[in-house]
Coordinates of C-alpha atoms in Angstrom, one line a residue:
X30 CA -11.3 12.5 11.6
X31 CA -11.7 14.5 14.8
X32 CA -14.4 16.9 16.0
X33 CA -13.3 20.5 16.5
X34 CA -15.0 23.2 18.8
X35 CA -16.2 26.5 17.3
X36 CA -14.1 29.5 17.9
X37 CA -15.8 32.8 19.0
X38 CA -15.4 35.6 16.5
X39 CA -15.0 39.2 17.5
X40 CA -17.7 41.5 16.2
X41 CA -16.6 44.0 13.7
X42 CA -18.1 46.5 11.3
X43 CA -21.9 46.5 11.5
X44 CA -22.0 44.2 14.6
X45 CA -19.7 46.6 16.6
X46 CA -21.9 49.6 15.8
X47 CA -25.0 47.6 16.9
X48 CA -23.9 46.9 20.4
X49 CA -22.8 50.6 20.8
X50 CA -26.2 51.8 19.7
X51 CA -27.9 49.5 22.2
X52 CA -25.8 50.8 25.0
X53 CA -26.6 54.4 24.1
X54 CA -30.3 53.8 23.7
X55 CA -30.6 51.9 27.0
X56 CA -28.6 54.7 28.8
X57 CA -30.9 57.4 27.2
X58 CA -34.0 55.5 28.3
X59 CA -32.7 55.0 31.8
X60 CA -31.7 58.6 32.2
X61 CA -35.0 59.9 30.8
X62 CA -37.0 57.7 33.2
X63 CA -34.8 58.9 36.1
X64 CA -35.4 62.6 35.3
X65 CA -39.1 62.1 34.8
X66 CA -39.8 59.9 37.9
X67 CA -37.3 61.6 40.2
X68 CA -38.9 65.1 39.5
X69 CA -42.4 63.7 40.2
X70 CA -41.2 62.0 43.4
X71 CA -39.4 65.3 44.5
X72 CA -42.6 67.3 44.0
X73 CA -44.5 64.8 46.1
X74 CA -42.0 64.4 48.9
X75 CA -40.6 68.0 49.3
X76 CA -42.7 71.2 49.3
X77 CA -40.3 73.6 51.0
X78 CA -38.4 75.6 48.4
X79 CA -35.4 75.8 50.7
X80 CA -35.2 72.0 50.8
X81 CA -35.8 71.6 47.0
X82 CA -32.3 72.9 46.2
X83 CA -30.6 70.5 48.6
X84 CA -32.8 67.7 47.4
X85 CA -32.0 68.5 43.8
X86 CA -28.3 68.4 44.6
X87 CA -28.7 65.0 46.2
X88 CA -30.8 63.8 43.3
X89 CA -28.1 65.0 40.9
X90 CA -25.4 63.1 42.7
X91 CA -27.7 60.1 42.9
X92 CA -28.3 60.4 39.2
X93 CA -24.6 60.4 38.5
X94 CA -24.0 57.4 40.7
X95 CA -26.9 55.4 39.4
X96 CA -26.3 56.2 35.8
X97 CA -22.6 55.3 36.2
X98 CA -23.6 52.0 37.7
X99 CA -26.1 51.5 34.8
X100 CA -23.4 52.5 32.2
X101 CA -21.0 50.0 33.9
X102 CA -23.6 47.2 33.8
X103 CA -24.5 48.0 30.2
X104 CA -20.9 48.0 29.0
X105 CA -20.3 44.7 30.9
X106 CA -23.4 43.2 29.4
X107 CA -22.9 44.3 25.7
X108 CA -19.2 44.8 25.3
X109 CA -17.8 42.0 23.2
X110 CA -14.5 42.0 25.1
X111 CA -16.3 40.7 28.2
X112 CA -17.4 37.6 26.4
X113 CA -14.8 36.9 23.6
X114 CA -11.5 38.4 24.6
X115 CA -12.1 41.6 22.5
X116 CA -11.6 45.2 23.7
X117 CA -11.7 45.2 27.5
X118 CA -14.8 46.4 29.4
X119 CA -14.4 49.4 31.8
X120 CA -11.8 48.3 34.3
X121 CA -10.2 49.7 37.4
X122 CA -10.4 53.4 36.4
X123 CA -14.2 53.1 35.6
X124 CA -14.9 51.5 39.0
X125 CA -12.8 54.2 40.7
X126 CA -14.8 56.9 38.9
X127 CA -18.1 55.5 40.0
X128 CA -17.1 55.1 43.6
X129 CA -15.4 58.5 43.7
X130 CA -18.6 60.0 42.3
X131 CA -20.7 58.4 45.1
X132 CA -18.2 59.4 47.8
X133 CA -18.0 62.9 46.5
X134 CA -21.9 63.1 46.6
X135 CA -21.9 61.7 50.2
X136 CA -19.2 64.2 51.2
X137 CA -21.0 67.1 49.6
X138 CA -24.2 66.1 51.5
X139 CA -22.2 65.7 54.7
X140 CA -20.5 69.1 54.2
X141 CA -23.9 70.8 53.6
X142 CA -25.4 69.2 56.7
X143 CA -22.5 70.2 58.8
X144 CA -22.7 73.8 57.5
X145 CA -26.4 74.0 58.2
X146 CA -26.0 72.6 61.7
X147 CA -23.2 75.0 62.4
X148 CA -25.3 77.9 61.4
X149 CA -28.4 76.7 63.2
X150 CA -30.4 76.5 60.0
X151 CA -30.9 72.8 60.2
X152 CA -32.3 72.9 63.7
X153 CA -34.7 75.7 62.8
X154 CA -36.0 73.8 59.8
X155 CA -36.5 70.7 62.0
X156 CA -38.4 72.7 64.7
X157 CA -40.5 74.5 62.2
X158 CA -41.5 71.2 60.6
X159 CA -40.7 72.7 57.2
X160 CA -38.4 69.8 56.3
X161 CA -36.3 66.9 57.7
X162 CA -34.0 67.6 60.6
X163 CA -30.4 66.9 61.0
X164 CA -31.0 63.4 62.2
X165 CA -32.8 62.6 59.0
X166 CA -30.0 64.1 57.0
X167 CA -27.5 62.1 59.0
X168 CA -29.5 58.9 58.4
X169 CA -29.6 59.8 54.7
X170 CA -25.9 60.4 54.7
X171 CA -25.3 57.1 56.4
X172 CA -27.5 55.3 54.0
X173 CA -25.8 57.0 51.0
X174 CA -22.4 56.1 52.4
X175 CA -23.5 52.5 53.0
X176 CA -24.9 52.4 49.5
X177 CA -21.7 53.7 48.0
X178 CA -19.6 51.3 50.1
X179 CA -21.9 48.4 49.2
X180 CA -21.9 49.3 45.6
X181 CA -18.1 49.6 45.6
X182 CA -17.9 46.2 47.3
X183 CA -20.3 44.6 44.9
X184 CA -18.5 46.1 41.9
X185 CA -15.1 45.0 43.4
X186 CA -16.5 41.4 43.7
X187 CA -17.9 41.5 40.2
X188 CA -14.6 42.7 39.0
X189 CA -12.9 39.8 40.7
X190 CA -15.4 37.4 39.3
X191 CA -15.0 38.9 35.9
X192 CA -11.2 38.5 36.1
X193 CA -11.6 34.9 37.2
X194 CA -14.1 34.3 34.3
X195 CA -11.7 35.9 31.9
X196 CA -8.8 33.8 33.1
X197 CA -11.0 30.7 32.7
X198 CA -12.0 31.9 29.3
X199 CA -8.4 32.5 28.3
X200 CA -7.5 29.0 29.6
X201 CA -10.4 27.5 27.7
X202 CA -9.4 29.3 24.5
X203 CA -5.8 28.2 24.9
X204 CA -6.9 24.7 25.6
X205 CA -9.2 24.9 22.5
X206 CA -6.3 26.2 20.4
X207 CA -4.1 23.4 21.8
X208 CA -6.8 20.8 21.1
X209 CA -7.3 22.2 17.6
X210 CA -3.5 22.0 17.0
X211 CA -3.4 18.5 18.3
X212 CA -6.3 17.6 16.1
X213 CA -4.6 19.1 13.1
X214 CA -1.4 17.2 13.9
X215 CA -3.4 14.0 14.3
X216 CA -5.2 14.5 11.0
X217 CA -1.9 15.3 9.2
X218 CA -0.3 12.1 10.5
X219 CA 0.1 9.1 8.2
X220 CA -0.2 6.9 11.4
X221 CA -3.5 5.9 12.9
X222 CA -4.1 7.9 16.1
X223 CA -7.0 7.0 18.3
X224 CA -8.4 7.2 21.8
X225 CA -10.9 5.0 23.7
X226 CA -12.9 5.3 26.9
X227 CA -12.9 2.8 29.7
X228 CA -15.5 0.8 27.9
X229 CA -13.3 0.5 24.8
X230 CA -15.4 2.9 22.7
X231 CA -13.6 5.2 20.4
X232 CA -13.5 8.9 21.3
X233 CA -10.9 10.0 18.8
X234 CA -10.2 8.6 15.3
X235 CA -8.0 10.5 12.9
X236 CA -8.1 10.5 9.1
X237 CA -5.3 7.9 8.7
X238 CA -7.3 5.5 11.0
X239 CA -10.4 6.1 8.9
X240 CA -8.5 5.4 5.8
X241 CA -7.1 2.1 7.1
X242 CA -10.5 0.8 8.2
X243 CA -12.4 2.3 5.2
X244 CA -15.0 4.0 7.4
X245 CA -15.5 7.7 8.3
X246 CA -14.8 8.8 11.9
X247 CA -18.5 9.6 12.5
X248 CA -19.3 5.9 11.9
X249 CA -16.6 4.7 14.3
X250 CA -16.8 7.2 17.2
X251 CA -18.8 5.7 20.1
X252 CA -18.3 2.1 18.7
X253 CA -15.8 -0.5 19.9
X254 CA -13.5 -2.8 17.9
X255 CA -16.3 -5.2 17.2
X256 CA -17.9 -2.7 14.8
X257 CA -14.7 -2.5 12.7
X258 CA -12.8 -5.8 12.7
X259 CA -13.6 -9.5 12.6
X260 CA -14.7 -10.9 16.0
X261 CA -11.5 -12.7 16.8
X262 CA -9.3 -9.7 16.0
X263 CA -11.7 -7.4 17.8
X264 CA -11.6 -9.5 21.0
X265 CA -7.8 -9.5 20.8
X266 CA -7.6 -5.7 20.5
X267 CA -10.1 -5.3 23.4
X268 CA -8.0 -7.7 25.5
X269 CA -4.9 -5.7 24.8
X270 CA -6.6 -2.4 25.7
X271 CA -7.8 -3.9 29.0
X272 CA -4.3 -5.1 29.8
X273 CA -2.8 -1.6 29.1
X274 CA -5.3 0.0 31.5
X275 CA -4.8 -2.7 34.1
X276 CA -1.0 -2.5 33.9
X277 CA -1.0 1.3 33.9
X278 CA 1.9 1.6 31.4
X279 CA 2.5 1.8 27.7
X280 CA 2.6 -1.3 25.6
X281 CA 3.9 -1.9 22.0
X282 CA 3.1 -4.9 19.9
X283 CA 2.5 -5.9 16.3
X284 CA -1.1 -6.4 15.2
X285 CA -2.2 -8.2 12.1
X286 CA -5.6 -6.9 11.1
X287 CA -8.0 -7.3 8.1
X288 CA -8.7 -4.0 6.3
X289 CA -10.4 -3.2 3.0
X290 CA -6.9 -3.2 1.4
X291 CA -6.2 -6.7 2.7
X292 CA -4.4 -8.0 5.7
X293 CA -2.0 -5.4 7.1
X294 CA 0.5 -5.4 9.9
X295 CA 0.6 -2.5 12.3
X296 CA 3.1 -1.6 15.0
X297 CA 0.8 -0.3 17.7
X298 CA 1.8 1.6 20.9
X299 CA -1.0 2.1 23.5
X300 CA -0.9 3.8 26.8
X301 CA -3.4 4.8 29.5
X302 CA -5.1 8.2 29.1
X303 CA -5.4 10.4 32.3
X304 CA -7.6 13.4 33.1
X305 CA -6.4 16.5 34.9
X306 CA -6.6 14.8 38.3
X307 CA -4.5 11.8 37.1
X308 CA -7.4 9.4 36.9
X309 CA -7.4 6.9 34.0
X310 CA -10.3 7.7 31.7
X311 CA -9.3 5.4 28.8
X312 CA -6.4 4.8 26.5
X313 CA -4.8 6.3 23.5
X314 CA -2.8 4.7 20.7
X315 CA -0.7 5.2 17.6
X316 CA -0.6 2.5 15.0
X317 CA 1.9 2.5 12.1
X318 CA 1.4 0.4 9.0
X319 CA 4.6 -1.6 8.7
X320 CA 3.3 -4.1 6.1
X321 CA 5.9 -3.0 3.6
X322 CA 8.6 -3.1 6.2
X323 CA 7.5 -6.7 7.2
X324 CA 7.4 -7.8 3.6
X325 CA 10.8 -6.2 3.1
X326 CA 12.1 -8.0 6.2
X327 CA 10.7 -11.3 5.0
X328 CA 12.2 -10.7 1.5
X329 CA 15.5 -9.9 3.2
X330 CA 15.3 -13.0 5.4
X331 CA 14.5 -15.2 2.4
X332 CA 17.4 -13.5 0.5
X333 CA 19.8 -14.1 3.4
X334 CA 18.5 -17.7 3.8
X335 CA 19.0 -18.2 0.0
X336 CA 22.4 -16.7 0.2
X337 CA 23.4 -18.9 3.2
X338 CA 22.0 -22.0 1.3
X339 CA 24.0 -21.1 -1.8
X340 CA 27.1 -20.5 0.3
X341 CA 26.6 -23.8 2.1
X342 CA 26.0 -25.7 -1.1
X343 CA 28.7 -24.0 -3.1
X344 CA 32.2 -25.4 -3.5
X345 CA 33.4 -21.9 -4.0
X346 CA 34.9 -19.9 -1.2
X347 CA 32.9 -16.7 -0.6
X348 CA 34.6 -13.8 1.1
X349 CA 34.3 -10.1 2.1
X350 CA 37.0 -7.5 2.5
X351 CA 36.9 -4.2 4.3
X352 CA 38.2 -0.9 2.8
X353 CA 41.7 -1.8 3.9
X354 CA 41.6 -5.1 2.1
X355 CA 41.3 -7.3 5.2
X356 CA 39.0 -10.3 5.4
X357 CA 35.8 -9.7 7.4
X358 CA 34.0 -12.9 6.3
X359 CA 34.9 -16.2 4.9
X360 CA 32.6 -19.2 4.1
X361 CA 33.3 -22.7 5.3
X362 CA 34.4 -23.7 1.7
X363 CA 37.7 -22.1 2.6
X364 CA 38.7 -25.2 4.5
X365 CA 38.1 -27.3 1.4
X366 CA 40.1 -24.9 -0.8
X367 CA 43.1 -23.9 1.3
X368 CA 42.7 -25.9 4.5
X369 CA 42.1 -23.0 6.9
X370 CA 39.1 -22.4 9.2
X371 CA 37.3 -19.2 8.4
X372 CA 38.2 -17.5 11.7
X373 CA 41.9 -18.1 11.0
X374 CA 42.1 -15.6 8.2
X375 CA 39.9 -12.9 9.5
X376 CA 42.0 -9.7 9.6
X377 CA 44.4 -11.0 7.0
X378 CA 44.8 -9.9 3.4
X379 CA 44.6 -12.1 0.3
X380 CA 48.3 -11.5 -0.2
X381 CA 49.1 -13.3 3.0
X382 CA 47.9 -16.5 1.4
X383 CA 50.0 -16.2 -1.8
X384 CA 53.7 -16.8 -2.5
X385 CA 55.7 -13.6 -2.4
X386 CA 56.2 -13.3 -6.1
X387 CA 52.6 -14.1 -6.8
X388 CA 51.5 -11.5 -4.2
X389 CA 53.6 -8.9 -5.9
X390 CA 52.2 -9.7 -9.4
X391 CA 48.6 -9.8 -8.3
X392 CA 49.0 -6.8 -6.0
X393 CA 49.9 -4.6 -9.0
X394 CA 46.8 -5.7 -10.9
X395 CA 44.5 -5.3 -7.9
X396 CA 45.9 -1.9 -7.2
X397 CA 44.9 -0.7 -10.6
X398 CA 41.4 -2.2 -10.2
X399 CA 40.9 -0.7 -6.7
X400 CA 41.9 2.7 -8.0
X401 CA 38.9 2.6 -10.3
X402 CA 36.6 0.8 -7.8
X403 CA 35.4 -1.6 -10.4
X404 CA 34.3 -5.2 -10.4
X405 CA 36.7 -7.9 -11.7
X406 CA 36.2 -11.4 -12.9
X407 CA 38.3 -14.6 -13.3
X408 CA 41.5 -13.1 -11.9
X409 CA 43.7 -16.2 -11.9
X410 CA 46.5 -16.6 -9.3
X411 CA 48.2 -19.1 -7.0
X412 CA 47.4 -19.4 -3.3
X413 CA 49.1 -21.5 -0.7
X414 CA 47.4 -24.3 1.0
X415 CA 47.8 -24.8 4.7
X416 CA 50.0 -27.8 4.0
X417 CA 52.3 -25.6 1.8
X418 CA 51.1 -26.9 -1.6
X419 CA 50.0 -24.5 -4.3
X420 CA 46.4 -24.1 -5.5
X421 CA 45.4 -22.4 -8.7
X422 CA 42.5 -20.0 -7.9
X423 CA 40.1 -17.9 -10.0
X424 CA 38.9 -14.8 -8.1
X425 CA 35.9 -12.6 -9.0
X426 CA 34.7 -9.7 -6.9
X427 CA 32.7 -6.5 -6.8
X428 CA 32.9 -3.3 -4.7
X429 CA 30.6 -2.7 -1.7
X430 CA 29.4 0.9 -1.4
X431 CA 27.3 2.8 1.1
X432 CA 24.5 5.2 0.4
X433 CA 27.0 8.0 -0.3
X434 CA 28.8 5.8 -2.9
X435 CA 31.8 5.5 -0.6
X436 CA 33.8 2.3 -1.0
X437 CA 33.3 0.0 2.0
X438 CA 35.2 -3.0 0.7
X439 CA 34.8 -5.9 -1.7
X440 CA 32.7 -9.1 -1.9
X441 CA 33.4 -12.0 -4.1
X442 CA 34.4 -15.7 -4.4
X443 CA 37.4 -17.9 -5.1
X444 CA 37.1 -21.0 -7.2
X445 CA 39.6 -23.9 -7.2
X446 CA 40.8 -24.3 -10.8
X447 CA 43.9 -26.4 -10.0
X448 CA 42.7 -29.4 -12.0
X449 CA 41.7 -27.1 -14.8
X450 CA 45.0 -25.3 -14.7
X451 CA 46.8 -28.6 -14.8
X452 CA 44.6 -29.8 -17.7
X453 CA 45.3 -26.6 -19.5
X454 CA 49.0 -27.0 -19.0
X455 CA 48.8 -30.5 -20.3
X456 CA 46.8 -29.3 -23.2
X457 CA 49.3 -26.6 -24.0
X458 CA 52.0 -29.2 -23.9
X459 CA 50.0 -31.5 -26.1
X460 CA 49.3 -28.6 -28.5
X461 CA 52.9 -27.7 -28.5
X462 CA 53.7 -31.3 -29.3
X463 CA 51.0 -31.4 -31.9
X464 CA 52.3 -28.2 -33.4
X465 CA 55.8 -29.7 -33.6
X466 CA 54.6 -32.8 -35.2
X467 CA 52.2 -30.8 -37.3
X468 CA 55.0 -28.6 -38.7
X469 CA 57.5 -31.5 -39.2
X470 CA 55.1 -34.0 -40.7
X471 CA 56.2 -35.3 -44.1
X472 CA 52.6 -35.3 -45.3
X473 CA 50.2 -32.4 -46.0
X474 CA 48.0 -31.4 -43.1
X475 CA 45.1 -28.9 -43.5
X476 CA 42.7 -27.8 -40.7
X477 CA 39.3 -26.8 -42.1
X478 CA 36.2 -25.1 -40.6
X479 CA 33.6 -27.8 -40.2
X480 CA 30.9 -25.8 -41.8
X481 CA 32.4 -23.5 -44.4
X482 CA 35.4 -25.6 -45.3
X483 CA 37.7 -22.6 -44.9
X484 CA 41.3 -23.4 -44.3
X485 CA 42.2 -22.5 -40.7
X486 CA 45.7 -23.8 -40.6
X487 CA 48.2 -25.7 -42.7
X488 CA 51.6 -27.2 -42.1
X489 CA 54.7 -26.4 -44.2
X490 CA 54.4 -29.5 -46.3
X491 CA 50.9 -28.6 -47.4
X492 CA 51.8 -25.0 -48.1
X493 CA 54.8 -26.2 -50.2
X494 CA 52.7 -28.8 -52.0
X495 CA 50.4 -26.1 -53.4
X496 CA 53.4 -24.0 -54.4
X497 CA 52.9 -21.1 -51.8
X498 CA 55.3 -19.5 -49.4
X499 CA 52.9 -18.8 -46.5
X500 CA 49.6 -19.8 -45.0
X501 CA 48.2 -16.4 -45.8
X502 CA 48.9 -16.9 -49.5
X503 CA 47.3 -20.4 -49.4
X504 CA 44.2 -19.1 -47.7
X505 CA 43.8 -16.3 -50.2
X506 CA 44.0 -18.4 -53.3
X507 CA 41.7 -20.9 -55.0
X508 CA 43.6 -24.1 -55.4
X509 CA 40.6 -26.4 -56.2
X510 CA 40.1 -28.2 -59.5
X511 CA 37.0 -28.7 -61.6
X512 CA 34.2 -31.0 -60.4
X513 CA 34.1 -33.6 -59.1
X514 CA 37.2 -32.2 -57.4
X515 CA 35.8 -28.7 -56.9
X516 CA 35.3 -26.6 -53.7
X517 CA 31.7 -27.6 -53.2
X518 CA 32.7 -31.3 -53.5
X519 CA 35.4 -30.7 -50.8
X520 CA 32.9 -28.9 -48.5
X521 CA 30.5 -31.8 -48.8
X522 CA 33.1 -34.3 -47.8
X523 CA 34.3 -32.1 -44.9
X524 CA 30.7 -31.8 -43.5
X525 CA 30.3 -35.6 -43.8
X526 CA 33.5 -36.1 -41.8
X527 CA 32.3 -33.6 -39.1
X528 CA 28.9 -35.4 -38.9
X529 CA 29.7 -39.0 -39.6
X530 CA 33.3 -39.7 -38.9
X531 CA 36.4 -40.4 -41.0
X532 CA 36.3 -40.0 -44.8
X533 CA 38.9 -41.7 -47.1
X534 CA 39.3 -40.9 -50.7
X535 CA 41.7 -39.8 -53.5
X536 CA 41.8 -36.2 -54.5
X537 CA 43.1 -34.4 -57.5
X538 CA 44.7 -31.0 -56.8
X539 CA 46.2 -28.2 -58.8
X540 CA 49.0 -26.1 -57.5
X541 CA 49.5 -22.3 -58.1
X542 CA 51.3 -23.1 -61.4
X543 CA 48.5 -25.3 -62.7
X544 CA 50.3 -28.5 -62.2
X545 CA 48.1 -31.4 -61.2
X546 CA 49.0 -33.7 -58.4
X547 CA 47.2 -36.4 -56.6
X548 CA 46.7 -37.0 -52.8
X549 CA 45.2 -39.8 -50.8
X550 CA 43.2 -38.0 -48.2
X551 CA 41.9 -38.9 -44.7
X552 CA 39.3 -36.5 -43.1
X553 CA 38.9 -36.7 -39.3
X554 CA 37.2 -34.5 -36.6
X555 CA 39.6 -32.6 -34.4
X556 CA 39.1 -30.4 -31.3
X557 CA 41.6 -27.6 -31.4
X558 CA 41.6 -24.9 -28.7
X559 CA 38.2 -26.0 -27.6
X560 CA 36.7 -25.7 -31.1
X561 CA 35.7 -28.6 -33.3
X562 CA 37.5 -28.7 -36.7
X563 CA 38.1 -31.1 -39.5
X564 CA 41.7 -32.2 -40.2
X565 CA 42.7 -33.4 -43.7
X566 CA 45.9 -35.5 -44.0
X567 CA 47.0 -35.9 -47.6
X568 CA 49.7 -38.2 -48.9
X569 CA 51.1 -37.4 -52.4
X570 CA 50.3 -40.3 -54.7
X571 CA 51.1 -38.6 -58.0
X572 CA 53.9 -41.1 -58.9
X573 CA 51.7 -43.9 -57.8
X574 CA 48.9 -42.6 -59.9
X575 CA 51.4 -42.2 -62.8
X576 CA 52.6 -45.8 -62.3
X577 CA 49.0 -47.0 -62.1
X578 CA 48.2 -45.1 -65.3
X579 CA 51.2 -46.9 -67.0
X580 CA 50.1 -50.2 -65.7
X581 CA 46.7 -49.5 -66.9
X582 CA 47.9 -48.7 -70.4
X583 CA 50.1 -51.8 -70.4
X584 CA 47.2 -53.9 -69.3
X585 CA 45.0 -52.5 -71.9
X586 CA 47.8 -53.4 -74.5
X587 CA 48.1 -56.9 -73.3
X588 CA 44.4 -57.3 -73.3
X589 CA 44.3 -56.1 -76.9
X590 CA 47.0 -58.5 -78.0
X591 CA 45.5 -61.4 -76.1
X592 CA 42.2 -60.7 -77.9
X593 CA 44.0 -60.7 -81.2
X594 CA 45.8 -63.9 -80.3
X595 CA 42.6 -65.5 -79.2
X596 CA 41.0 -64.6 -82.5
X597 CA 44.1 -66.0 -84.4
X598 CA 44.0 -69.2 -82.4
X599 CA 40.4 -69.6 -83.0
X600 CA 40.8 -69.2 -86.7
X601 CA 43.7 -71.7 -86.8
X602 CA 41.7 -74.3 -84.8
X603 CA 38.7 -73.8 -87.0
X604 CA 40.9 -74.5 -90.1
X605 CA 42.5 -77.6 -88.6
X606 CA 39.1 -78.9 -87.6
X607 CA 37.8 -78.3 -91.1
X608 CA 40.9 -80.3 -92.5
X609 CA 40.3 -83.2 -90.1
X610 CA 36.7 -83.3 -91.2
X611 CA 37.8 -83.3 -94.8
X612 CA 40.3 -86.1 -94.2
X613 CA 37.8 -88.1 -92.4
X614 CA 35.5 -87.9 -95.3
X615 CA 38.3 -88.8 -97.7
X616 CA 39.2 -91.8 -95.5
X617 CA 35.6 -92.8 -95.5
X618 CA 35.3 -92.6 -99.3
X619 CA 38.5 -94.6 -99.7
X620 CA 37.2 -97.3 -97.5
X621 CA 34.0 -97.4 -99.5
X622 CA 36.1 -97.8 -102.6
X623 CA 38.2 -100.6 -100.9
X624 CA 41.1 -98.6 -100.5
X625 CA 43.3 -97.9 -97.5
X626 CA 42.5 -94.7 -95.7
X627 CA 45.2 -92.3 -96.8
X628 CA 45.1 -90.2 -93.6
X629 CA 45.9 -91.6 -90.2
X630 CA 43.1 -90.3 -87.9
X631 CA 43.3 -92.9 -85.1
X632 CA 44.5 -90.2 -82.6
X633 CA 41.0 -88.8 -82.7
X634 CA 39.7 -91.9 -81.1
X635 CA 42.6 -92.3 -78.5
X636 CA 41.7 -90.3 -75.4
X637 CA 45.3 -90.4 -74.1
X638 CA 46.5 -89.1 -77.4
X639 CA 48.5 -92.3 -78.0

């Protein structure tokens, strides 16, 4: 905040009428006193009636002269223009009128004296003692002339002094307006503007400076930096100010200061302040808050450092192209990728690093992208290594634009995908081989989704086994049997295979005509095109199952017959054992009766059966 001087205002309205009234009243009072006092003095000094007329004439001219001088003095005293640059006071013509009046009066008196001397009237009056003689009139004429000349000289000198005063006043007013303009500019500035005397005390402190330090200008003016900032910062600012005054030239530096809003960074320019004679009377300064700029610079520096670290650590080749498609920057990873040093390709185009046919193919694609000025990603192509070998490269880039959205070029990276491309080629060959084996296999092969169990693919053998003509027909129909060979049972086994490994079982199927057939099934996990699936391999065991069924029936028949034979044999043996027991008893009874045993049973006691 700055202090401003008060500007004089021109009187108008009632004020203007007041000073006019004062001039008129003073003029009337002066004229009245002249008439009253001059008549009394004339009666006391002159008694001769002949001399009264001449004296009245002189008094009249003196009245005109004196009242003109009085009017001039009053106008100079009360006219606002004499003090404030308002309407001008009586100037050259007013002075000429006053002097002309006095000289005319002196001329009239001289003419009257000459007339009387020529006629002898003057000498007679002098001899008779009735009035003053010619000598007295000449003295009076000389005095009147001297008075008129002196009055003219004084008025001329006053006029000169007045003109000088008016010039000084105009210069002061212009300086005041300039100071007020400078003060308004200072207060309108967002930068801190200040001035100090030789002792380091503030003599100027604008609004922005007050806002930065959190204190009004009235509290800062007359104080030095110790009243505003911490001691160490204040001493640093004071030392800088002394150096500026001692070196006698401007100095610019960054200053980190504590403010109510926290620590701020200012870009301060300070220079000596001179007076009109060129003497140094202090210093002035302008401080701009560049805290945001410094933070932005620091963020940019960290961003650039982060970018450089990423570039240095990245195996990818990072590049920039201008609007003509020529390299303007290449990272060091270029050497690892293509064997070139970065400076070797500056000014070249990406097509200079490709085989001719590849450059033609990629050029057509890039031309379409460049026409739309859009980013692109994973554009795969072949580049030539310095040793002549080929490298498979994946390129991604984005346009660089200026503030007017004009295209300046492209920025992007190239990644070596040679190993991946070779692996993909091998995988494609492997998949082609798999597809060939898949389609020509004599067994049924189905590829299922690991979660839903949906059929993803099937070979010709599987499609034919179920009685369909195409994969689409197979996928659109329900070919599962009743539990435990239903769809939910199949999904459970598929999920078990996906989670726990191979599953082996026999499965009963039903074709589109309702015919049942059996398969021995193996379920295994399979990664196909990067997606994990479950592959089911089924071998038709319908005939085997039929043979097994016949064998089962035959075995059951044999078992039945063996059981019957066993029962017959058991019955036969039981009867034979009963007959032997009966014979033994008969033999025993015969021996008791003294007869010979009728049944030879000695074989029962011979272990060898002899």
